[in-house]
C-alpha cells in the first residue's frame, strides 16, 4: 500500500511538471483526440453498430474541424483507424506530445433501452452507482491486454473497491477538466439539441494516466434505438463533432486569455498583451441576418457573425497571427471565392494593415 501511495504522489508530481512545461508556451497548442476502443475491442454494441466505429468517425470529424478552423492547434490522435491500442499507450501518446487537453470519445450502453442522452466525465470519485458502472465498463478494456495486472498494479476494473483510490485524484487539472466538460455538455444540450445528462465524475484509468486536463465524453446510448440511429448517421456524427469543436474553441479562448495574464510581461510585449488582435476570414455580408441552418451555415461549421453598420457580416476561422490564418485561406476559398482576411482588436474590426503592424507581421 505504501508503495502504491508513493507511486500516486509521484504520478501527481510528474503531472505537475509536465503541465507547467506545456503551459509555458502561453497558448493552447496541442490537443489529443482519443477515439475509444478499436480493433479486437469493439466497445459497446448496439443493435447493428459498434462503439469503436461511431467514436472513430466523430473523432476524425472533430480533428478535421480543428485542423480546418484553428490552424495554430496541432491535433494528435491516439488512433485514426480500426486498431487496438492498449490504454497505457493512449496515455503515453498524450503525455509524450505534451498536449494541453485530452478528449476521449465513447458511446454508452445500458440494459434499459429507454435511457438516452450525452454525459461528459472528469476524473474523480463517482458520486453515484450509475457513474461507477460507466467507469467499470470503460476500464474493463484493460482485461484484453496481456499484462494488465502488472501495468495497472493489480487494479481490478470490475471491483468496486478498486475505485476508492480515485478519491486521491482530485488533482490540479480538475477545474480545467470540469470547465471543458461543462462546455461540451452545454453545446450538446443547447446547440446540438441532444438530451444532456450533465457533467459527472468517475474513475477512468485513461484520464488517470494522462497528465493534463482531460474529459471522457459519452456521445449517447447505443442501447437506445433512436440514439443508435443518430449516432450512426453521418449528420448526427457531424453535429456531435461540431458541438465538441465549439466547446474546444471556447475552452481554448479561455485558456489563452488566462495564460496571457499569467505570463510575465516584458516591455516589448506590453503592446501585444494589452490589445487582442484576432484574424478571421470574411465569407459573406448581408443586409438581413442569415438564419442558422441556411446558406453559409450549411457550407461551414464554424461561423462567427458580427455587425458592421447596418450589415451583418460572417467570418470563419480564427487565429492570433496573420501567417496562420493565411494557411487556411485557400481551403475556404474553394467554398467562398471572394473571401478575405480581416482583423479585430478587442473584438472591434480594424484595418488589416494596422493589425499586422501591431502584431509585427
Ligand atoms: Zn467506451
mmCIF file of C-alpha atoms and ligand atoms in Angstrom:
data_model
loop_
_atom_site.group_PDB
_atom_site.id
_atom_site.type_symbol
_atom_site.label_atom_id
_atom_site.label_comp_id
_atom_site.label_asym_id
_atom_site.label_seq_id
_atom_site.Cartn_x
_atom_site.Cartn_y
_atom_site.Cartn_z
ATOM 1 C CA UNK A 1 0.000 0.000 0.000
ATOM 2 C CA UNK A 2 2.872 2.335 0.894
ATOM 3 C CA UNK A 3 4.413 1.788 -2.495
ATOM 4 C CA UNK A 4 1.054 2.385 -4.087
ATOM 5 C CA UNK A 5 0.566 5.736 -2.344
ATOM 6 C CA UNK A 6 4.139 6.688 -3.169
ATOM 7 C CA UNK A 7 3.611 5.962 -6.833
ATOM 8 C CA UNK A 8 0.456 8.068 -6.848
ATOM 9 C CA UNK A 9 2.247 11.026 -5.287
ATOM 10 C CA UNK A 10 4.958 10.617 -7.884
ATOM 11 C CA UNK A 11 2.399 10.492 -10.666
ATOM 12 C CA UNK A 12 0.732 13.665 -9.394
ATOM 13 C CA UNK A 13 4.075 15.448 -9.137
ATOM 14 C CA UNK A 14 5.084 14.350 -12.592
ATOM 15 C CA UNK A 15 1.758 15.619 -13.828
ATOM 16 C CA UNK A 16 2.508 18.982 -12.326
ATOM 17 C CA UNK A 17 5.860 19.310 -14.079
ATOM 18 C CA UNK A 18 4.548 18.150 -17.419
ATOM 19 C CA UNK A 19 1.713 20.639 -17.205
ATOM 20 C CA UNK A 20 3.978 23.510 -16.242
ATOM 21 C CA UNK A 21 6.093 22.733 -19.255
ATOM 22 C CA UNK A 22 3.174 22.528 -21.652
ATOM 23 C CA UNK A 23 1.719 25.759 -20.381
ATOM 24 C CA UNK A 24 4.898 27.782 -20.573
ATOM 25 C CA UNK A 25 4.189 28.274 -24.270
ATOM 26 C CA UNK A 26 1.294 30.536 -23.260
ATOM 27 C CA UNK A 27 -1.352 29.293 -25.631
ATOM 28 C CA UNK A 28 -3.244 26.112 -26.202
ATOM 29 C CA UNK A 29 -1.105 24.463 -28.841
ATOM 30 C CA UNK A 30 -1.965 20.789 -28.883
ATOM 31 C CA UNK A 31 -4.959 18.576 -28.278
ATOM 32 C CA UNK A 32 -5.153 14.806 -28.129
ATOM 33 C CA UNK A 33 -8.257 13.190 -29.564
ATOM 34 C CA UNK A 34 -8.746 9.682 -28.295
ATOM 35 C CA UNK A 35 -11.283 7.539 -30.119
ATOM 36 C CA UNK A 36 -12.079 4.825 -27.569
ATOM 37 C CA UNK A 37 -11.679 1.071 -28.244
ATOM 38 C CA UNK A 38 -10.738 -0.256 -31.715
ATOM 39 C CA UNK A 39 -9.538 -3.463 -33.354
ATOM 40 C CA UNK A 40 -10.287 -6.538 -31.235
ATOM 41 C CA UNK A 41 -12.067 -4.307 -28.717
ATOM 42 C CA UNK A 42 -15.403 -3.221 -30.233
ATOM 43 C CA UNK A 43 -16.615 -1.402 -27.097
ATOM 44 C CA UNK A 44 -20.390 -1.297 -26.666
ATOM 45 C CA UNK A 45 -22.697 -2.979 -29.175
ATOM 46 C CA UNK A 46 -25.923 -1.509 -30.466
ATOM 47 C CA UNK A 47 -28.477 -3.470 -32.480
ATOM 48 C CA UNK A 48 -26.314 -3.150 -35.562
ATOM 49 C CA UNK A 49 -23.437 -0.849 -34.652
ATOM 50 C CA UNK A 50 -20.231 -0.926 -32.663
ATOM 51 C CA UNK A 51 -18.963 1.805 -30.378
ATOM 52 C CA UNK A 52 -15.452 1.699 -31.891
ATOM 53 C CA UNK A 53 -16.778 2.741 -35.330
ATOM 54 C CA UNK A 54 -19.082 5.502 -34.080
ATOM 55 C CA UNK A 55 -16.437 7.122 -31.899
ATOM 56 C CA UNK A 56 -13.743 6.935 -34.577
ATOM 57 C CA UNK A 57 -15.998 8.718 -37.065
ATOM 58 C CA UNK A 58 -16.759 11.512 -34.583
ATOM 59 C CA UNK A 59 -13.103 11.763 -33.503
ATOM 60 C CA UNK A 60 -11.892 12.183 -37.087
ATOM 61 C CA UNK A 61 -14.542 14.794 -37.816
ATOM 62 C CA UNK A 62 -13.626 16.729 -34.684
ATOM 63 C CA UNK A 63 -9.936 16.657 -35.591
ATOM 64 C CA UNK A 64 -10.763 17.769 -39.085
ATOM 65 C CA UNK A 65 -12.723 20.800 -37.792
ATOM 66 C CA UNK A 66 -9.870 21.826 -35.509
ATOM 67 C CA UNK A 67 -7.283 21.480 -38.278
ATOM 68 C CA UNK A 68 -9.505 23.398 -40.655
ATOM 69 C CA UNK A 69 -10.579 26.285 -38.443
ATOM 70 C CA UNK A 70 -7.896 26.612 -35.786
ATOM 71 C CA UNK A 71 -4.675 26.243 -37.766
ATOM 72 C CA UNK A 72 -2.409 27.032 -34.831
ATOM 73 C CA UNK A 73 -3.571 23.949 -32.927
ATOM 74 C CA UNK A 74 -1.880 20.628 -33.535
ATOM 75 C CA UNK A 75 -4.157 17.597 -33.377
ATOM 76 C CA UNK A 76 -2.710 14.343 -32.080
ATOM 77 C CA UNK A 77 -4.774 11.176 -32.467
ATOM 78 C CA UNK A 78 -4.385 8.005 -30.417
ATOM 79 C CA UNK A 79 -5.787 6.134 -33.403
ATOM 80 C CA UNK A 80 -7.008 7.079 -36.865
ATOM 81 C CA UNK A 81 -8.109 3.625 -37.935
ATOM 82 C CA UNK A 82 -9.613 0.454 -36.581
ATOM 83 C CA UNK A 83 -6.741 -0.778 -34.413
ATOM 84 C CA UNK A 84 -6.418 -1.922 -30.812
ATOM 85 C CA UNK A 85 -4.363 0.488 -28.706
ATOM 86 C CA UNK A 86 -3.684 -0.515 -25.078
ATOM 87 C CA UNK A 87 -4.924 2.027 -22.609
ATOM 88 C CA UNK A 88 -1.473 2.899 -21.264
ATOM 89 C CA UNK A 89 -0.258 3.522 -24.799
ATOM 90 C CA UNK A 90 -3.066 6.035 -25.325
ATOM 91 C CA UNK A 91 -1.913 7.871 -22.225
ATOM 92 C CA UNK A 92 1.711 7.681 -23.371
ATOM 93 C CA UNK A 93 0.840 9.224 -26.727
ATOM 94 C CA UNK A 94 -0.852 12.077 -24.898
ATOM 95 C CA UNK A 95 1.893 12.584 -22.321
ATOM 96 C CA UNK A 96 4.707 12.451 -24.844
ATOM 97 C CA UNK A 97 3.014 15.002 -27.037
ATOM 98 C CA UNK A 98 2.751 17.385 -24.049
ATOM 99 C CA UNK A 99 -0.735 18.256 -25.137
ATOM 100 C CA UNK A 100 -2.809 20.827 -23.306
ATOM 101 C CA UNK A 101 -6.038 18.869 -23.386
ATOM 102 C CA UNK A 102 -7.145 15.261 -23.752
ATOM 103 C CA UNK A 103 -10.546 14.362 -25.206
ATOM 104 C CA UNK A 104 -11.577 10.727 -25.027
ATOM 105 C CA UNK A 105 -14.655 9.849 -27.061
ATOM 106 C CA UNK A 106 -17.017 6.986 -26.240
ATOM 107 C CA UNK A 107 -20.586 5.802 -26.620
ATOM 108 C CA UNK A 108 -22.671 4.242 -23.901
ATOM 109 C CA UNK A 109 -24.707 1.081 -23.374
ATOM 110 C CA UNK A 110 -27.190 0.187 -20.653
ATOM 111 C CA UNK A 111 -29.715 -2.645 -20.277
ATOM 112 C CA UNK A 112 -32.663 -0.223 -20.038
ATOM 113 C CA UNK A 113 -33.191 0.746 -23.666
ATOM 114 C CA UNK A 114 -35.239 3.828 -22.785
ATOM 115 C CA UNK A 115 -32.291 5.638 -21.247
ATOM 116 C CA UNK A 116 -30.713 8.149 -23.593
ATOM 117 C CA UNK A 117 -28.503 11.233 -23.555
ATOM 118 C CA UNK A 118 -24.951 12.523 -23.512
ATOM 119 C CA UNK A 119 -22.677 12.775 -20.498
ATOM 120 C CA UNK A 120 -19.172 14.112 -20.039
ATOM 121 C CA UNK A 121 -16.848 12.937 -17.299
ATOM 122 C CA UNK A 122 -13.873 14.373 -15.494
ATOM 123 C CA UNK A 123 -11.629 12.212 -13.352
ATOM 124 C CA UNK A 124 -12.719 11.815 -9.759
ATOM 125 C CA UNK A 125 -14.604 9.682 -7.315
ATOM 126 C CA UNK A 126 -18.041 8.642 -8.575
ATOM 127 C CA UNK A 127 -20.946 10.062 -6.632
ATOM 128 C CA UNK A 128 -23.496 7.536 -7.869
ATOM 129 C CA UNK A 129 -23.541 3.834 -8.637
ATOM 130 C CA UNK A 130 -24.537 4.719 -12.206
ATOM 131 C CA UNK A 131 -21.341 6.716 -12.761
ATOM 132 C CA UNK A 132 -19.264 3.929 -11.262
ATOM 133 C CA UNK A 133 -20.805 1.472 -13.726
ATOM 134 C CA UNK A 134 -19.742 3.636 -16.692
ATOM 135 C CA UNK A 135 -16.158 3.745 -15.398
ATOM 136 C CA UNK A 136 -16.135 -0.030 -14.779
ATOM 137 C CA UNK A 137 -17.355 -0.694 -18.286
ATOM 138 C CA UNK A 138 -14.840 1.627 -19.957
ATOM 139 C CA UNK A 139 -11.947 0.449 -17.767
ATOM 140 C CA UNK A 140 -12.678 -3.206 -18.460
ATOM 141 C CA UNK A 141 -10.927 -2.819 -21.833
ATOM 142 C CA UNK A 142 -7.663 -3.417 -19.968
ATOM 143 C CA UNK A 143 -8.762 -7.050 -19.477
ATOM 144 C CA UNK A 144 -7.993 -7.528 -23.170
ATOM 145 C CA UNK A 145 -4.358 -6.615 -22.540
ATOM 146 C CA UNK A 146 -1.906 -9.436 -21.795
ATOM 147 C CA UNK A 147 -0.160 -7.814 -18.905
ATOM 148 C CA UNK A 148 -2.817 -5.614 -17.423
ATOM 149 C CA UNK A 149 -2.314 -6.747 -13.848
ATOM 150 C CA UNK A 150 1.329 -5.602 -13.864
ATOM 151 C CA UNK A 151 0.701 -2.458 -15.894
ATOM 152 C CA UNK A 152 -2.058 -1.280 -13.582
ATOM 153 C CA UNK A 153 -0.523 -2.553 -10.331
ATOM 154 C CA UNK A 154 -3.212 -5.088 -9.617
ATOM 155 C CA UNK A 155 -6.118 -2.771 -10.401
ATOM 156 C CA UNK A 156 -9.261 -4.865 -10.958
ATOM 157 C CA UNK A 157 -11.644 -2.837 -13.136
ATOM 158 C CA UNK A 158 -14.669 -4.885 -12.058
ATOM 159 C CA UNK A 159 -14.161 -4.493 -8.330
ATOM 160 C CA UNK A 160 -15.927 -1.533 -6.715
ATOM 161 C CA UNK A 161 -13.239 -1.355 -4.019
ATOM 162 C CA UNK A 162 -10.611 -0.542 -6.647
ATOM 163 C CA UNK A 163 -12.280 2.794 -7.192
ATOM 164 C CA UNK A 164 -11.887 4.183 -3.670
ATOM 165 C CA UNK A 165 -8.377 5.226 -4.663
ATOM 166 C CA UNK A 166 -9.820 7.817 -7.050
ATOM 167 C CA UNK A 167 -10.618 9.997 -4.094
ATOM 168 C CA UNK A 168 -6.900 10.834 -4.126
ATOM 169 C CA UNK A 169 -7.081 12.021 -7.678
ATOM 170 C CA UNK A 170 -8.729 15.353 -7.023
ATOM 171 C CA UNK A 171 -5.792 16.802 -8.852
ATOM 172 C CA UNK A 172 -4.759 20.158 -10.190
ATOM 173 C CA UNK A 173 -6.445 19.525 -13.524
ATOM 174 C CA UNK A 174 -9.900 19.054 -12.072
ATOM 175 C CA UNK A 175 -11.093 22.645 -12.513
ATOM 176 C CA UNK A 176 -9.996 22.795 -16.137
ATOM 177 C CA UNK A 177 -11.388 19.346 -16.879
ATOM 178 C CA UNK A 178 -14.740 20.279 -15.376
ATOM 179 C CA UNK A 179 -14.720 23.530 -17.332
ATOM 180 C CA UNK A 180 -14.266 21.651 -20.612
ATOM 181 C CA UNK A 181 -16.838 19.041 -19.567
ATOM 182 C CA UNK A 182 -19.485 21.671 -18.922
ATOM 183 C CA UNK A 183 -18.741 23.399 -22.235
ATOM 184 C CA UNK A 184 -19.227 20.075 -24.020
ATOM 185 C CA UNK A 185 -22.499 19.318 -22.273
ATOM 186 C CA UNK A 186 -23.898 22.780 -22.858
ATOM 187 C CA UNK A 187 -23.044 22.544 -26.563
ATOM 188 C CA UNK A 188 -24.683 19.125 -26.782
ATOM 189 C CA UNK A 189 -27.759 20.266 -24.882
ATOM 190 C CA UNK A 190 -28.293 23.761 -26.226
ATOM 191 C CA UNK A 191 -26.777 23.830 -29.700
ATOM 192 C CA UNK A 192 -26.849 20.250 -30.912
ATOM 193 C CA UNK A 193 -30.232 19.582 -29.319
ATOM 194 C CA UNK A 194 -29.320 16.359 -27.532
ATOM 195 C CA UNK A 195 -30.628 15.317 -24.155
ATOM 196 C CA UNK A 196 -27.751 16.215 -21.831
ATOM 197 C CA UNK A 197 -27.357 14.088 -18.721
ATOM 198 C CA UNK A 198 -24.765 16.555 -17.488
ATOM 199 C CA UNK A 199 -21.216 16.708 -16.190
ATOM 200 C CA UNK A 200 -20.058 13.848 -13.993
ATOM 201 C CA UNK A 201 -17.015 12.413 -12.290
ATOM 202 C CA UNK A 202 -15.731 8.855 -12.119
ATOM 203 C CA UNK A 203 -12.516 6.851 -12.029
ATOM 204 C CA UNK A 204 -11.452 6.371 -15.624
ATOM 205 C CA UNK A 205 -7.975 4.878 -15.968
ATOM 206 C CA UNK A 206 -7.305 6.646 -19.250
ATOM 207 C CA UNK A 207 -7.876 10.022 -17.558
ATOM 208 C CA UNK A 208 -5.849 8.983 -14.520
ATOM 209 C CA UNK A 209 -2.802 8.228 -16.644
ATOM 210 C CA UNK A 210 -2.860 11.385 -18.761
ATOM 211 C CA UNK A 211 -1.101 14.309 -17.102
ATOM 212 C CA UNK A 212 -3.197 17.135 -18.475
ATOM 213 C CA UNK A 213 -6.780 18.350 -18.231
ATOM 214 C CA UNK A 214 -8.998 15.763 -19.841
ATOM 215 C CA UNK A 215 -12.568 14.670 -20.356
ATOM 216 C CA UNK A 216 -14.262 11.448 -21.340
ATOM 217 C CA UNK A 217 -17.308 12.086 -23.473
ATOM 218 C CA UNK A 218 -20.171 9.610 -23.815
ATOM 219 C CA UNK A 219 -21.940 10.641 -27.028
ATOM 220 C CA UNK A 220 -25.158 8.749 -26.329
ATOM 221 C CA UNK A 221 -26.554 5.264 -25.783
ATOM 222 C CA UNK A 222 -26.227 2.631 -28.498
ATOM 223 C CA UNK A 223 -28.777 0.673 -26.483
ATOM 224 C CA UNK A 224 -31.455 3.260 -27.327
ATOM 225 C CA UNK A 225 -32.719 2.751 -30.873
ATOM 226 C CA UNK A 226 -33.257 6.453 -31.628
ATOM 227 C CA UNK A 227 -29.809 7.319 -30.399
ATOM 228 C CA UNK A 228 -28.224 4.435 -32.267
ATOM 229 C CA UNK A 229 -29.781 5.741 -35.452
ATOM 230 C CA UNK A 230 -28.488 9.245 -34.730
ATOM 231 C CA UNK A 231 -25.018 8.099 -33.663
ATOM 232 C CA UNK A 232 -24.543 6.026 -36.807
ATOM 233 C CA UNK A 233 -25.803 8.726 -39.184
ATOM 234 C CA UNK A 234 -23.377 10.995 -40.945
ATOM 235 C CA UNK A 235 -25.419 14.024 -39.902
ATOM 236 C CA UNK A 236 -25.579 13.032 -36.244
ATOM 237 C CA UNK A 237 -21.849 12.394 -36.150
ATOM 238 C CA UNK A 238 -21.128 15.741 -37.819
ATOM 239 C CA UNK A 239 -23.371 17.603 -35.367
ATOM 240 C CA UNK A 240 -21.811 15.952 -32.328
ATOM 241 C CA UNK A 241 -18.322 16.679 -33.691
ATOM 242 C CA UNK A 242 -19.207 20.318 -34.286
ATOM 243 C CA UNK A 243 -20.574 20.577 -30.731
ATOM 244 C CA UNK A 244 -17.270 19.186 -29.449
ATOM 245 C CA UNK A 245 -15.404 21.586 -31.720
ATOM 246 C CA UNK A 246 -17.265 24.642 -30.406
ATOM 247 C CA UNK A 247 -16.672 23.550 -26.820
ATOM 248 C CA UNK A 248 -12.974 23.105 -27.613
ATOM 249 C CA UNK A 249 -12.780 26.518 -29.241
ATOM 250 C CA UNK A 250 -14.396 28.143 -26.220
ATOM 251 C CA UNK A 251 -12.037 26.269 -23.894
ATOM 252 C CA UNK A 252 -9.046 27.403 -25.955
ATOM 253 C CA UNK A 253 -10.176 31.033 -25.858
ATOM 254 C CA UNK A 254 -10.427 30.941 -22.070
ATOM 255 C CA UNK A 255 -7.130 29.099 -21.791
ATOM 256 C CA UNK A 256 -5.307 31.623 -23.973
ATOM 257 C CA UNK A 257 -6.777 34.557 -22.072
ATOM 258 C CA UNK A 258 -5.839 33.140 -18.685
ATOM 259 C CA UNK A 259 -2.328 32.287 -19.773
ATOM 260 C CA UNK A 260 -1.743 35.746 -21.151
ATOM 261 C CA UNK A 261 -2.419 37.121 -17.688
ATOM 262 C CA UNK A 262 -0.135 34.580 -16.038
ATOM 263 C CA UNK A 263 2.776 35.275 -18.334
ATOM 264 C CA UNK A 264 5.459 37.625 -17.013
ATOM 265 C CA UNK A 265 5.126 40.818 -19.014
ATOM 266 C CA UNK A 266 8.214 42.012 -20.798
ATOM 267 C CA UNK A 267 8.298 45.576 -22.035
ATOM 268 C CA UNK A 268 8.283 44.671 -25.705
ATOM 269 C CA UNK A 269 5.267 42.512 -25.130
ATOM 270 C CA UNK A 270 3.104 45.031 -23.326
ATOM 271 C CA UNK A 271 1.505 46.311 -26.503
ATOM 272 C CA UNK A 272 0.718 42.770 -27.628
ATOM 273 C CA UNK A 273 -0.715 41.774 -24.280
ATOM 274 C CA UNK A 274 -2.967 44.729 -23.784
ATOM 275 C CA UNK A 275 -4.605 44.598 -27.187
ATOM 276 C CA UNK A 276 -6.072 41.421 -28.500
ATOM 277 C CA UNK A 277 -5.669 41.057 -32.216
ATOM 278 C CA UNK A 278 -7.644 38.326 -33.927
ATOM 279 C CA UNK A 279 -7.640 37.441 -37.600
ATOM 280 C CA UNK A 280 -10.665 35.892 -39.249
ATOM 281 C CA UNK A 281 -11.776 35.174 -42.804
ATOM 282 C CA UNK A 282 -14.789 37.090 -44.033
ATOM 283 C CA UNK A 283 -17.028 34.957 -46.224
ATOM 284 C CA UNK A 284 -20.287 36.893 -46.581
ATOM 285 C CA UNK A 285 -22.158 40.056 -45.743
ATOM 286 C CA UNK A 286 -25.882 40.669 -45.827
ATOM 287 C CA UNK A 287 -28.482 43.320 -45.017
ATOM 288 C CA UNK A 288 -30.574 40.635 -43.417
ATOM 289 C CA UNK A 289 -29.409 38.389 -40.646
ATOM 290 C CA UNK A 290 -28.654 34.936 -42.050
ATOM 291 C CA UNK A 291 -30.507 32.282 -40.128
ATOM 292 C CA UNK A 292 -28.639 29.331 -38.682
ATOM 293 C CA UNK A 293 -29.079 26.224 -40.759
ATOM 294 C CA UNK A 294 -29.323 28.179 -44.029
ATOM 295 C CA UNK A 295 -26.853 29.135 -46.790
ATOM 296 C CA UNK A 296 -23.407 29.875 -45.312
ATOM 297 C CA UNK A 297 -24.152 27.826 -42.225
ATOM 298 C CA UNK A 298 -24.644 24.787 -44.428
ATOM 299 C CA UNK A 299 -21.237 25.104 -46.029
ATOM 300 C CA UNK A 300 -19.109 25.638 -42.934
ATOM 301 C CA UNK A 301 -19.364 24.594 -39.320
ATOM 302 C CA UNK A 302 -17.516 27.467 -37.745
ATOM 303 C CA UNK A 303 -19.322 30.733 -38.413
ATOM 304 C CA UNK A 304 -18.893 33.952 -36.479
ATOM 305 C CA UNK A 305 -21.360 36.798 -37.008
ATOM 306 C CA UNK A 306 -20.667 40.455 -36.342
ATOM 307 C CA UNK A 307 -22.448 43.697 -37.177
ATOM 308 C CA UNK A 308 -20.849 46.470 -39.176
ATOM 309 C CA UNK A 309 -23.153 49.469 -39.597
ATOM 310 C CA UNK A 310 -26.367 48.083 -40.989
ATOM 311 C CA UNK A 311 -24.732 44.980 -42.407
ATOM 312 C CA UNK A 312 -24.413 41.551 -40.918
ATOM 313 C CA UNK A 313 -21.064 40.038 -41.709
ATOM 314 C CA UNK A 314 -19.954 36.455 -41.444
ATOM 315 C CA UNK A 315 -16.499 35.078 -40.824
ATOM 316 C CA UNK A 316 -14.862 31.729 -40.304
ATOM 317 C CA UNK A 317 -11.610 30.556 -38.735
ATOM 318 C CA UNK A 318 -9.688 32.424 -36.082
ATOM 319 C CA UNK A 319 -6.051 32.981 -35.311
ATOM 320 C CA UNK A 320 -3.809 35.401 -33.442
ATOM 321 C CA UNK A 321 -1.428 35.623 -36.351
ATOM 322 C CA UNK A 322 -1.803 36.657 -39.970
ATOM 323 C CA UNK A 323 0.531 33.901 -41.148
ATOM 324 C CA UNK A 324 -1.576 31.182 -39.508
ATOM 325 C CA UNK A 325 -4.909 32.409 -40.829
ATOM 326 C CA UNK A 326 -3.406 32.699 -44.323
ATOM 327 C CA UNK A 327 -2.750 28.970 -44.253
ATOM 328 C CA UNK A 328 -6.444 28.084 -44.235
ATOM 329 C CA UNK A 329 -7.454 30.765 -46.748
ATOM 330 C CA UNK A 330 -7.047 28.562 -49.875
ATOM 331 C CA UNK A 331 -9.349 25.906 -48.396
ATOM 332 C CA UNK A 332 -12.049 28.432 -47.531
ATOM 333 C CA UNK A 333 -11.664 29.939 -50.988
ATOM 334 C CA UNK A 334 -12.841 26.658 -52.513
ATOM 335 C CA UNK A 335 -16.269 27.363 -50.998
ATOM 336 C CA UNK A 336 -16.245 31.175 -50.953
ATOM 337 C CA UNK A 337 -14.365 32.564 -53.927
ATOM 338 C CA UNK A 338 -14.254 36.142 -52.696
ATOM 339 C CA UNK A 339 -13.342 35.578 -49.072
ATOM 340 C CA UNK A 340 -10.567 37.619 -47.481
ATOM 341 C CA UNK A 341 -8.721 38.079 -44.200
ATOM 342 C CA UNK A 342 -9.925 40.732 -41.767
ATOM 343 C CA UNK A 343 -8.660 41.799 -38.353
ATOM 344 C CA UNK A 344 -10.209 42.594 -34.993
ATOM 345 C CA UNK A 345 -8.806 44.289 -31.964
ATOM 346 C CA UNK A 346 -10.675 43.540 -28.753
ATOM 347 C CA UNK A 347 -13.494 42.276 -30.985
ATOM 348 C CA UNK A 348 -13.729 45.521 -32.988
ATOM 349 C CA UNK A 349 -12.918 45.421 -36.683
ATOM 350 C CA UNK A 350 -9.706 47.312 -37.511
ATOM 351 C CA UNK A 351 -7.803 47.751 -40.791
ATOM 352 C CA UNK A 352 -5.713 44.724 -41.671
ATOM 353 C CA UNK A 353 -2.552 46.795 -42.113
ATOM 354 C CA UNK A 354 -2.926 48.252 -38.589
ATOM 355 C CA UNK A 355 -3.331 44.815 -37.119
ATOM 356 C CA UNK A 356 -0.340 43.464 -38.974
ATOM 357 C CA UNK A 357 1.914 46.262 -37.866
ATOM 358 C CA UNK A 358 0.692 45.926 -34.281
ATOM 359 C CA UNK A 359 1.359 42.208 -34.219
ATOM 360 C CA UNK A 360 4.643 42.761 -36.028
ATOM 361 C CA UNK A 361 3.822 40.754 -39.145
HETATM 362 ZN ZN1 LIG B 1 -16.203 3.191 -24.491
#
